[in-house]
mmCIF file of C-alpha atoms and ligand atoms in Angstrom:
data_model
loop_
_atom_site.group_PDB
_atom_site.id
_atom_site.type_symbol
_atom_site.label_atom_id
_atom_site.label_comp_id
_atom_site.label_asym_id
_atom_site.label_seq_id
_atom_site.Cartn_x
_atom_site.Cartn_y
_atom_site.Cartn_z
ATOM 1 C CA MET P 24 -115.724 -201.751 -0.138
ATOM 2 C CA ASN P 25 -112.758 -202.763 1.876
ATOM 3 C CA LEU P 26 -112.545 -199.651 4.110
ATOM 4 C CA PRO P 27 -110.302 -199.745 7.156
ATOM 5 C CA SER P 28 -111.869 -199.001 10.562
ATOM 6 C CA LYS P 29 -108.986 -196.840 11.685
ATOM 7 C CA VAL P 30 -106.414 -194.680 10.018
ATOM 8 C CA LYS P 31 -103.026 -193.423 11.116
ATOM 9 C CA LEU P 32 -102.159 -189.905 10.022
ATOM 10 C CA VAL P 33 -98.615 -188.734 10.137
ATOM 11 C CA ASP P 34 -98.419 -184.958 10.304
ATOM 12 C CA VAL P 35 -95.507 -183.939 8.099
ATOM 13 C CA GLY P 36 -96.224 -180.200 8.528
ATOM 14 C CA PRO P 37 -93.123 -179.322 10.634
ATOM 15 C CA ARG P 38 -90.977 -180.943 7.900
ATOM 16 C CA ASP P 39 -92.590 -181.033 4.520
ATOM 17 C CA GLY P 40 -94.666 -177.983 5.382
ATOM 18 C CA LEU P 41 -92.018 -175.673 6.746
ATOM 19 C CA GLN P 42 -89.112 -176.760 4.463
ATOM 20 C CA ASN P 43 -90.587 -174.571 1.800
ATOM 21 C CA GLU P 44 -91.456 -171.404 3.775
ATOM 22 C CA LYS P 45 -89.867 -168.129 2.704
ATOM 23 C CA THR P 46 -90.525 -166.731 6.141
ATOM 24 C CA PRO P 47 -87.868 -167.990 8.603
ATOM 25 C CA VAL P 48 -89.611 -170.055 11.300
ATOM 26 C CA PRO P 49 -87.705 -170.086 14.613
ATOM 27 C CA ALA P 50 -87.113 -173.387 16.313
ATOM 28 C CA ALA P 51 -89.308 -172.354 19.214
ATOM 29 C CA VAL P 52 -92.302 -172.005 16.864
ATOM 30 C CA LYS P 53 -91.615 -175.370 15.280
ATOM 31 C CA ILE P 54 -91.433 -176.954 18.735
ATOM 32 C CA GLU P 55 -94.666 -175.315 19.766
ATOM 33 C CA LEU P 56 -96.262 -176.679 16.547
ATOM 34 C CA VAL P 57 -95.059 -180.225 17.374
ATOM 35 C CA HIS P 58 -96.494 -179.870 20.901
ATOM 36 C CA ARG P 59 -99.820 -178.689 19.567
ATOM 37 C CA LEU P 60 -100.010 -181.580 17.088
ATOM 38 C CA GLN P 61 -99.260 -184.184 19.703
ATOM 39 C CA ASP P 62 -101.775 -182.639 22.083
ATOM 40 C CA ALA P 63 -104.322 -182.883 19.291
ATOM 41 C CA GLY P 64 -103.660 -186.659 19.239
ATOM 42 C CA LEU P 65 -101.266 -187.188 16.347
ATOM 43 C CA SER P 66 -99.449 -190.397 16.910
ATOM 44 C CA GLU P 67 -96.572 -189.596 14.538
ATOM 45 C CA ILE P 68 -94.995 -186.348 13.596
ATOM 46 C CA GLU P 69 -92.315 -185.754 10.927
ATOM 47 C CA VAL P 70 -90.298 -183.204 12.772
ATOM 48 C CA ALA P 71 -87.330 -182.222 10.608
ATOM 49 C CA SER P 72 -84.814 -183.290 8.043
ATOM 50 C CA PHE P 73 -81.096 -183.824 8.395
ATOM 51 C CA VAL P 74 -80.173 -182.575 4.927
ATOM 52 C CA SER P 75 -77.659 -180.094 3.684
ATOM 53 C CA PRO P 76 -78.358 -176.556 5.179
ATOM 54 C CA LYS P 77 -77.122 -175.135 1.851
ATOM 55 C CA TRP P 78 -79.851 -177.008 0.039
ATOM 56 C CA VAL P 79 -82.676 -176.549 2.520
ATOM 57 C CA PRO P 80 -81.738 -173.786 5.017
ATOM 58 C CA GLN P 81 -85.236 -173.999 6.614
ATOM 59 C CA MET P 82 -84.241 -177.319 8.187
ATOM 60 C CA ALA P 83 -80.806 -176.146 9.526
ATOM 61 C CA ASP P 84 -82.136 -176.045 13.078
ATOM 62 C CA ASN P 85 -83.066 -179.807 13.031
ATOM 63 C CA ALA P 86 -81.072 -180.728 16.110
ATOM 64 C CA GLU P 87 -82.405 -177.824 18.151
ATOM 65 C CA VAL P 88 -85.985 -178.677 17.249
ATOM 66 C CA MET P 89 -85.409 -182.327 18.133
ATOM 67 C CA ALA P 90 -83.822 -181.398 21.444
ATOM 68 C CA GLY P 91 -86.674 -178.964 22.329
ATOM 69 C CA ILE P 92 -89.552 -181.384 21.988
ATOM 70 C CA ARG P 93 -91.348 -182.600 25.069
ATOM 71 C CA ARG P 94 -91.882 -186.204 24.067
ATOM 72 C CA LEU P 95 -95.138 -187.980 24.768
ATOM 73 C CA PRO P 96 -95.220 -191.754 25.213
ATOM 74 C CA GLY P 97 -96.883 -193.419 22.207
ATOM 75 C CA VAL P 98 -95.943 -190.715 19.805
ATOM 76 C CA ARG P 99 -93.384 -191.476 17.108
ATOM 77 C CA TYR P 100 -91.020 -188.750 15.980
ATOM 78 C CA SER P 101 -89.504 -189.081 12.483
ATOM 79 C CA VAL P 102 -86.828 -187.213 10.547
ATOM 80 C CA LEU P 103 -85.514 -187.397 6.975
ATOM 81 C CA THR P 104 -81.937 -188.699 6.550
ATOM 82 C CA PRO P 105 -80.797 -188.866 2.958
ATOM 83 C CA ASN P 106 -77.368 -190.264 3.648
ATOM 84 C CA LEU P 107 -75.045 -191.492 6.461
ATOM 85 C CA GLN P 108 -74.042 -187.891 7.248
ATOM 86 C CA GLY P 109 -77.636 -187.087 7.980
ATOM 87 C CA LEU P 110 -78.149 -190.235 10.130
ATOM 88 C CA GLU P 111 -74.987 -189.533 12.071
ATOM 89 C CA ALA P 112 -76.088 -186.031 12.833
ATOM 90 C CA ALA P 113 -79.545 -187.302 13.976
ATOM 91 C CA LEU P 114 -77.908 -189.802 16.253
ATOM 92 C CA LYS P 115 -75.261 -187.492 17.597
ATOM 93 C CA PRO P 116 -77.003 -186.383 20.778
ATOM 94 C CA ALA P 117 -78.017 -188.657 23.637
ATOM 95 C CA ARG P 118 -80.357 -191.589 22.781
ATOM 96 C CA ALA P 119 -83.340 -189.825 24.365
ATOM 97 C CA LEU P 120 -83.111 -187.231 21.569
ATOM 98 C CA TRP P 121 -82.867 -189.733 18.708
ATOM 99 C CA PRO P 122 -85.726 -190.032 16.211
ATOM 100 C CA ASP P 123 -87.920 -193.159 16.483
ATOM 101 C CA GLU P 124 -88.004 -193.418 12.734
ATOM 102 C CA ILE P 125 -85.948 -192.167 9.853
ATOM 103 C CA VAL P 126 -86.961 -191.591 6.311
ATOM 104 C CA VAL P 127 -84.788 -192.225 3.235
ATOM 105 C CA PHE P 128 -86.243 -190.539 0.255
ATOM 106 C CA GLY P 129 -85.816 -191.555 -3.297
ATOM 107 C CA ALA P 130 -87.795 -191.054 -6.523
ATOM 108 C CA ALA P 131 -89.407 -192.971 -9.319
ATOM 109 C CA SER P 132 -88.053 -190.354 -11.680
ATOM 110 C CA GLU P 133 -84.351 -190.091 -12.591
ATOM 111 C CA ALA P 134 -84.569 -186.400 -13.213
ATOM 112 C CA PHE P 135 -86.208 -185.697 -9.866
ATOM 113 C CA SER P 136 -83.729 -187.855 -8.013
ATOM 114 C CA GLN P 137 -80.938 -185.743 -9.526
ATOM 115 C CA ARG P 138 -82.549 -182.440 -8.606
ATOM 116 C CA ASN P 139 -83.655 -183.363 -5.174
ATOM 117 C CA ILE P 140 -80.796 -185.449 -3.813
ATOM 118 C CA ASN P 141 -78.059 -184.893 -6.412
ATOM 119 C CA CYS P 142 -77.676 -188.535 -7.561
ATOM 120 C CA SER P 143 -79.278 -191.195 -9.745
ATOM 121 C CA ILE P 144 -81.798 -193.687 -8.418
ATOM 122 C CA ALA P 145 -79.189 -196.433 -8.360
ATOM 123 C CA GLU P 146 -76.742 -194.206 -6.491
ATOM 124 C CA SER P 147 -79.463 -193.220 -4.004
ATOM 125 C CA ILE P 148 -80.077 -196.894 -3.119
ATOM 126 C CA GLU P 149 -76.327 -197.323 -2.462
ATOM 127 C CA ARG P 150 -76.473 -194.267 -0.165
ATOM 128 C CA PHE P 151 -79.605 -195.581 1.601
ATOM 129 C CA ARG P 152 -78.152 -199.051 2.141
ATOM 130 C CA PRO P 153 -75.845 -198.230 5.063
ATOM 131 C CA VAL P 154 -78.369 -195.699 6.430
ATOM 132 C CA ALA P 155 -81.072 -198.451 6.650
ATOM 133 C CA ALA P 156 -78.632 -200.979 8.104
ATOM 134 C CA SER P 157 -77.270 -198.656 10.718
ATOM 135 C CA ALA P 158 -80.713 -197.332 11.698
ATOM 136 C CA ARG P 159 -82.136 -200.848 12.072
ATOM 137 C CA ALA P 160 -79.029 -201.969 14.127
ATOM 138 C CA ASN P 161 -79.975 -199.142 16.432
ATOM 139 C CA ASN P 162 -83.648 -200.192 16.628
ATOM 140 C CA ILE P 163 -84.892 -197.249 14.570
ATOM 141 C CA TYR P 164 -87.696 -197.857 12.166
ATOM 142 C CA VAL P 165 -86.807 -197.233 8.511
ATOM 143 C CA ARG P 166 -89.354 -195.695 6.213
ATOM 144 C CA GLY P 167 -88.814 -194.953 2.559
ATOM 145 C CA ALA P 168 -90.435 -192.271 0.600
ATOM 146 C CA ILE P 169 -90.768 -192.570 -3.217
ATOM 147 C CA SER P 170 -91.383 -189.194 -4.910
ATOM 148 C CA CYS P 171 -93.023 -188.683 -8.233
ATOM 149 C CA THR P 172 -94.885 -191.934 -8.287
ATOM 150 C CA VAL P 173 -97.514 -190.564 -10.603
ATOM 151 C CA GLY P 174 -95.988 -187.541 -12.287
ATOM 152 C CA CYS P 175 -92.732 -185.611 -12.329
ATOM 153 C CA PRO P 176 -92.109 -181.963 -12.928
ATOM 154 C CA TYR P 177 -89.253 -182.797 -15.271
ATOM 155 C CA GLU P 178 -90.274 -186.128 -16.868
ATOM 156 C CA GLY P 179 -94.086 -185.917 -16.966
ATOM 157 C CA GLU P 180 -96.117 -189.050 -16.439
ATOM 158 C CA ILE P 181 -94.384 -191.867 -14.460
ATOM 159 C CA ALA P 182 -95.216 -195.558 -15.178
ATOM 160 C CA PRO P 183 -96.195 -197.726 -12.223
ATOM 161 C CA GLU P 184 -93.355 -200.108 -13.125
ATOM 162 C CA ARG P 185 -90.880 -197.408 -12.074
ATOM 163 C CA VAL P 186 -92.551 -197.310 -8.682
ATOM 164 C CA ALA P 187 -92.443 -201.070 -8.378
ATOM 165 C CA MET P 188 -88.803 -201.038 -9.381
ATOM 166 C CA VAL P 189 -87.777 -198.522 -6.678
ATOM 167 C CA ALA P 190 -90.069 -200.189 -4.013
ATOM 168 C CA GLY P 191 -88.260 -203.470 -4.785
ATOM 169 C CA LEU P 192 -84.842 -201.896 -4.430
ATOM 170 C CA MET P 193 -85.839 -200.288 -1.110
ATOM 171 C CA LYS P 194 -87.208 -203.585 0.119
ATOM 172 C CA ASP P 195 -83.902 -205.291 -0.750
ATOM 173 C CA ILE P 196 -81.913 -202.877 1.436
ATOM 174 C CA GLY P 197 -84.145 -203.289 4.531
ATOM 175 C CA VAL P 198 -86.538 -200.351 4.209
ATOM 176 C CA GLN P 199 -89.552 -201.347 6.267
ATOM 177 C CA HIS P 200 -92.278 -199.112 4.934
ATOM 178 C CA ILE P 201 -92.937 -197.267 1.721
ATOM 179 C CA GLY P 202 -94.617 -193.904 1.392
ATOM 180 C CA VAL P 203 -96.033 -193.480 -2.106
ATOM 181 C CA ALA P 204 -95.774 -189.770 -2.841
ATOM 182 C CA ASP P 205 -97.640 -187.738 -5.439
ATOM 183 C CA THR P 206 -95.054 -184.929 -5.074
ATOM 184 C CA ILE P 207 -96.707 -182.519 -7.446
ATOM 185 C CA GLY P 208 -100.303 -183.462 -6.791
ATOM 186 C CA VAL P 209 -101.123 -184.405 -10.393
ATOM 187 C CA GLY P 210 -102.595 -187.786 -9.513
ATOM 188 C CA THR P 211 -106.185 -188.887 -9.904
ATOM 189 C CA PRO P 212 -107.774 -191.906 -8.139
ATOM 190 C CA ARG P 213 -106.981 -194.658 -10.666
ATOM 191 C CA LYS P 214 -103.437 -193.437 -11.291
ATOM 192 C CA VAL P 215 -102.783 -193.253 -7.557
ATOM 193 C CA GLN P 216 -104.258 -196.740 -7.141
ATOM 194 C CA ARG P 217 -101.869 -198.059 -9.737
ATOM 195 C CA ALA P 218 -98.886 -196.438 -8.004
ATOM 196 C CA LEU P 219 -99.994 -198.001 -4.646
ATOM 197 C CA GLU P 220 -100.545 -201.382 -6.330
ATOM 198 C CA ALA P 221 -96.971 -201.126 -7.565
ATOM 199 C CA ALA P 222 -95.611 -200.588 -4.067
ATOM 200 C CA LEU P 223 -97.916 -203.453 -2.826
ATOM 201 C CA ARG P 224 -96.071 -205.830 -5.109
ATOM 202 C CA HIS P 225 -93.201 -205.616 -2.558
ATOM 203 C CA TYR P 226 -94.819 -204.543 0.736
ATOM 204 C CA ASP P 227 -98.012 -205.598 2.478
ATOM 205 C CA LEU P 228 -100.842 -203.212 3.341
ATOM 206 C CA ASP P 229 -99.300 -202.364 6.730
ATOM 207 C CA GLY P 230 -96.133 -201.298 5.001
ATOM 208 C CA VAL P 231 -97.509 -198.791 2.547
ATOM 209 C CA SER P 232 -98.826 -195.291 3.004
ATOM 210 C CA GLY P 233 -100.058 -192.434 0.833
ATOM 211 C CA HIS P 234 -98.384 -189.027 0.682
ATOM 212 C CA PHE P 235 -100.505 -186.761 -1.472
ATOM 213 C CA HIS P 236 -99.805 -183.171 -2.308
ATOM 214 C CA ASP P 237 -102.956 -181.236 -3.189
ATOM 215 C CA THR P 238 -101.869 -179.079 -6.099
ATOM 216 C CA TYR P 239 -104.874 -179.991 -8.266
ATOM 217 C CA GLY P 240 -107.319 -180.487 -5.396
ATOM 218 C CA MET P 241 -107.369 -184.251 -5.947
ATOM 219 C CA ALA P 242 -105.785 -185.411 -2.682
ATOM 220 C CA LEU P 243 -109.006 -186.323 -0.835
ATOM 221 C CA ALA P 244 -110.350 -188.171 -3.863
ATOM 222 C CA ASN P 245 -107.014 -190.004 -4.009
ATOM 223 C CA THR P 246 -107.225 -190.803 -0.284
ATOM 224 C CA LEU P 247 -110.657 -192.327 -0.759
ATOM 225 C CA ALA P 248 -109.368 -194.370 -3.605
ATOM 226 C CA ALA P 249 -106.496 -195.587 -1.394
ATOM 227 C CA LEU P 250 -108.878 -196.324 1.533
ATOM 228 C CA GLN P 251 -110.912 -198.492 -0.860
ATOM 229 C CA MET P 252 -107.764 -200.624 -1.366
ATOM 230 C CA GLY P 253 -107.352 -200.982 2.369
ATOM 231 C CA VAL P 254 -104.483 -198.503 2.682
ATOM 232 C CA TRP P 255 -104.786 -197.067 6.187
ATOM 233 C CA GLN P 256 -101.740 -194.838 6.668
ATOM 234 C CA PHE P 257 -101.382 -191.377 5.197
ATOM 235 C CA ASP P 258 -99.168 -188.324 5.537
ATOM 236 C CA ALA P 259 -100.855 -185.020 5.796
ATOM 237 C CA SER P 260 -99.839 -181.517 6.702
ATOM 238 C CA VAL P 261 -101.564 -179.298 9.254
ATOM 239 C CA ALA P 262 -103.078 -176.190 7.519
ATOM 240 C CA GLY P 263 -102.030 -177.741 4.222
ATOM 241 C CA LEU P 264 -98.544 -176.265 4.753
ATOM 242 C CA GLY P 265 -95.794 -176.892 2.305
ATOM 243 C CA GLY P 266 -94.401 -178.216 -0.877
ATOM 244 C CA CYS P 267 -91.031 -179.329 -2.083
ATOM 245 C CA PRO P 268 -88.251 -176.867 -2.931
ATOM 246 C CA TYR P 269 -87.313 -179.109 -5.939
ATOM 247 C CA ALA P 270 -90.897 -179.350 -7.228
ATOM 248 C CA LYS P 271 -91.668 -175.867 -8.456
ATOM 249 C CA GLY P 272 -95.354 -174.895 -8.287
ATOM 250 C CA ALA P 273 -96.380 -177.881 -6.199
ATOM 251 C CA THR P 274 -98.478 -176.920 -3.192
ATOM 252 C CA GLY P 275 -98.549 -178.454 0.246
ATOM 253 C CA ASN P 276 -99.776 -181.865 1.327
ATOM 254 C CA VAL P 277 -103.410 -182.496 1.823
ATOM 255 C CA ALA P 278 -104.395 -180.618 5.000
ATOM 256 C CA THR P 279 -104.614 -182.867 8.062
ATOM 257 C CA GLU P 280 -107.794 -181.127 9.182
ATOM 258 C CA ASP P 281 -109.462 -182.005 5.872
ATOM 259 C CA MET P 282 -108.367 -185.623 6.214
ATOM 260 C CA VAL P 283 -109.719 -185.814 9.795
ATOM 261 C CA TYR P 284 -113.031 -184.269 8.672
ATOM 262 C CA LEU P 285 -113.342 -186.809 5.838
ATOM 263 C CA LEU P 286 -112.470 -189.718 8.085
ATOM 264 C CA ASN P 287 -114.708 -188.619 10.992
ATOM 265 C CA GLY P 288 -117.597 -188.443 8.465
ATOM 266 C CA MET P 289 -116.925 -191.992 7.412
ATOM 267 C CA ASP P 290 -116.707 -193.234 11.020
ATOM 268 C CA ILE P 291 -113.028 -194.095 10.585
ATOM 269 C CA ASP P 292 -111.125 -193.521 13.768
ATOM 270 C CA THR P 293 -107.961 -191.401 13.743
ATOM 271 C CA GLY P 294 -107.614 -190.649 17.480
ATOM 272 C CA ILE P 295 -107.327 -186.951 16.597
ATOM 273 C CA ASP P 296 -109.323 -184.128 18.157
ATOM 274 C CA LEU P 297 -110.298 -181.958 15.194
ATOM 275 C CA ASP P 298 -110.873 -178.783 17.276
ATOM 276 C CA LYS P 299 -107.392 -179.022 18.791
ATOM 277 C CA LEU P 300 -105.978 -179.758 15.371
ATOM 278 C CA VAL P 301 -107.673 -176.620 13.920
ATOM 279 C CA ASP P 302 -106.096 -174.581 16.771
ATOM 280 C CA ALA P 303 -102.696 -175.999 15.824
ATOM 281 C CA GLY P 304 -103.226 -175.007 12.241
ATOM 282 C CA GLN P 305 -104.384 -171.506 13.247
ATOM 283 C CA PHE P 306 -101.299 -171.161 15.416
ATOM 284 C CA ILE P 307 -98.858 -171.766 12.611
ATOM 285 C CA SER P 308 -100.972 -169.932 10.027
ATOM 286 C CA ASN P 309 -101.081 -166.853 12.379
ATOM 287 C CA PHE P 310 -97.298 -167.012 12.611
ATOM 288 C CA LEU P 311 -96.991 -167.205 8.826
ATOM 289 C CA GLY P 312 -99.457 -164.409 8.424
ATOM 290 C CA ARG P 313 -101.992 -166.197 6.212
ATOM 291 C CA PRO P 314 -105.217 -168.185 6.671
ATOM 292 C CA PRO P 315 -104.962 -171.946 7.073
ATOM 293 C CA GLY P 316 -104.885 -173.821 3.793
ATOM 294 C CA SER P 317 -107.584 -176.232 4.879
ATOM 295 C CA ARG P 318 -111.213 -176.016 3.741
ATOM 296 C CA ALA P 319 -112.493 -177.793 6.823
ATOM 297 C CA ALA P 320 -110.502 -175.572 9.202
ATOM 298 C CA THR P 321 -111.726 -172.436 7.384
ATOM 299 C CA ALA P 322 -115.342 -173.649 7.737
ATOM 300 C CA LEU P 323 -114.915 -174.614 11.396
ATOM 301 C CA LEU P 324 -113.218 -171.259 12.188
ATOM 302 C CA ASN P 325 -116.022 -169.408 10.516
ATOM 303 C CA LYS P 326 -118.544 -171.330 12.555
ATOM 304 C CA ARG P 327 -116.801 -170.386 15.755
ATOM 305 C CA ILE P 328 -117.106 -166.710 14.864
ATOM 306 C CA ASN P 329 -120.808 -166.943 13.827
HETATM 307 P P1 LIG D 17 -74.541 -183.718 -2.171
HETATM 308 O O1 LIG D 17 -74.016 -182.356 -2.493
HETATM 309 O O2 LIG D 17 -74.613 -184.716 -3.237
HETATM 310 O O3 LIG D 17 -73.707 -184.337 -0.932
HETATM 311 O O4 LIG D 17 -75.949 -183.494 -1.510
HETATM 312 P P2 LIG D 17 -72.173 -184.513 -0.662
HETATM 313 O O5 LIG D 17 -72.092 -185.751 0.136
HETATM 314 O O6 LIG D 17 -71.397 -184.361 -1.961
HETATM 315 O O7 LIG D 17 -71.804 -183.246 0.248
HETATM 316 C C1 LIG D 17 -71.810 -181.941 -0.268
HETATM 317 C C2 LIG D 17 -71.948 -180.979 0.901
HETATM 318 O O8 LIG D 17 -73.203 -181.167 1.595
HETATM 319 C C3 LIG D 17 -70.860 -181.117 1.980
HETATM 320 O O9 LIG D 17 -70.752 -179.801 2.582
HETATM 321 C C4 LIG D 17 -71.524 -182.032 3.010
HETATM 322 O O10 LIG D 17 -70.969 -181.771 4.309
HETATM 323 C C5 LIG D 17 -72.943 -181.541 2.946
HETATM 324 P P3 LIG D 17 -69.560 -178.743 2.108
HETATM 325 O O11 LIG D 17 -68.297 -179.568 2.246
HETATM 326 O O12 LIG D 17 -69.891 -178.413 0.699
HETATM 327 O O13 LIG D 17 -69.750 -177.651 3.077
HETATM 328 N N1 LIG D 17 -73.895 -182.573 3.374
HETATM 329 C C6 LIG D 17 -74.739 -182.520 4.395
HETATM 330 N N2 LIG D 17 -74.862 -181.597 5.318
HETATM 331 C C7 LIG D 17 -75.788 -181.798 6.303
HETATM 332 N N3 LIG D 17 -76.578 -182.946 6.393
HETATM 333 C C8 LIG D 17 -76.365 -183.890 5.461
HETATM 334 C C9 LIG D 17 -75.439 -183.691 4.430
HETATM 335 N N4 LIG D 17 -75.075 -184.465 3.355
HETATM 336 C C10 LIG D 17 -74.075 -183.759 2.730
HETATM 337 N N5 LIG D 17 -77.113 -185.025 5.478
HETATM 338 C C11 LIG D 17 -77.850 -184.121 -0.243
HETATM 339 C C12 LIG D 17 -76.722 -184.634 -1.192
HETATM 340 C C13 LIG D 17 -78.952 -185.212 -0.174
HETATM 341 C C14 LIG D 17 -77.306 -183.885 1.139
HETATM 342 C C15 LIG D 17 -78.430 -182.791 -0.798
HETATM 343 O O14 LIG D 17 -78.771 -183.010 -2.127
HETATM 344 C C16 LIG D 17 -79.626 -182.300 -0.022
HETATM 345 O O15 LIG D 17 -79.523 -181.903 1.097
HETATM 346 N N6 LIG D 17 -80.779 -182.270 -0.731
HETATM 347 C C17 LIG D 17 -82.040 -181.724 -0.069
HETATM 348 C C18 LIG D 17 -83.086 -182.675 -0.321
HETATM 349 C C19 LIG D 17 -84.371 -182.262 0.426
HETATM 350 O O16 LIG D 17 -84.324 -181.975 1.623
HETATM 351 N N7 LIG D 17 -85.476 -182.191 -0.322
HETATM 352 C C20 LIG D 17 -86.754 -181.989 0.263
HETATM 353 C C21 LIG D 17 -87.212 -183.112 1.030
HETATM 354 S S1 LIG D 17 -87.846 -184.523 0.082
HETATM 355 C C22 LIG D 17 -89.431 -184.153 -0.213
HETATM 356 O O17 LIG D 17 -89.911 -183.091 0.211
HETATM 357 C C23 LIG D 17 -90.268 -185.212 -0.866
HETATM 358 C C24 LIG D 17 -91.154 -185.937 0.121
HETATM 359 O O18 LIG D 17 -91.999 -185.035 0.845
HETATM 360 C C25 LIG D 17 -92.026 -186.912 -0.645
HETATM 361 C C26 LIG D 17 -92.740 -186.224 -1.855
HETATM 362 O O19 LIG D 17 -93.671 -185.387 -1.630
HETATM 363 O O20 LIG D 17 -92.303 -186.507 -2.941
HETATM 364 C C27 LIG D 17 -90.342 -186.754 1.132
HETATM 365 MG MG1 LIG D 18 -93.851 -184.252 0.144
#
């Protein structure tokens, strides 16, 4: 087995998690969540998205959240920017408030691309081209996310060739890293490996990460399969928050607490303090009025009581 000795986890809870919440979450709560995540040792946090507030009203306070964060050295703060308008909004305030990394997000499915960002895959690449160029000219790291790399809520199963095609297009326009997303959590280990292999045709191991939603409870198994390939970067969401507004029925990302528990047990270093992370998950879950969607957090919280 080719297991990495350390893993970088990006907590996408403030963005992927909270973009789908029916309960309005005030900016102050989002900021507190980011603070708790960084205090727990997360080295990258996906804070917000600069998308249309008509499409995703939950992210309308993006600038306020970015401005309210007490930044820690060594922590990378990323935001989603689907077009130049989004990038310009993210770069409008003083440089100290800029994101360190932006994410352009496309899909391996035409139907999902249309529903999520209102354009075809080819059009999305043309929208991303100036975003990537401008971000890189400003020394901002450019990550790409590819949705529906295994299955799509509208098109069903997606062939790995589609993933390779989009990864290649993203590479051509200067995207530096590809997140392979199982948006609706239908993947199983071999299928996810094939999607990752497709991205690895264009990017090296340091340039590929896994972003697994946990709808069918497969995300940890898929993570192990990715680790066996040497993939060492993953997105996860504290308390398993989230879903995508344009992927009906899909649940949140794999819980960050469950990922840390898995990796701790395999002696793979994440730099994350699991107890503090559980507290961060409890903080946001208390606000939302439900228990954390993490099996490990639930077990650890029960242990604290007993
Ligand atoms: P559009 O309608 O094609 O854009 O939307 P447009 O350029 O024609 O503009 C139409 C209106 O939107 C105009 O406003 C623009 O100002 C406004 P109006 O004149 O009607 O008042 N607009 C914007 N406003 C703020 N920020 C912007 C922006 N762009 C245009 N950046 C757009 C295209 C992409 C904006 C739209 O489709 C959108 O916002 N979609 C939301 C996509 C989204 O946030 N989805 C969830 C995140 S992706 C995800 O969760 C998947 C991921 O986790 C990986 C995985 O799991 O698969 C990453
Ligand atoms: Mg997602």
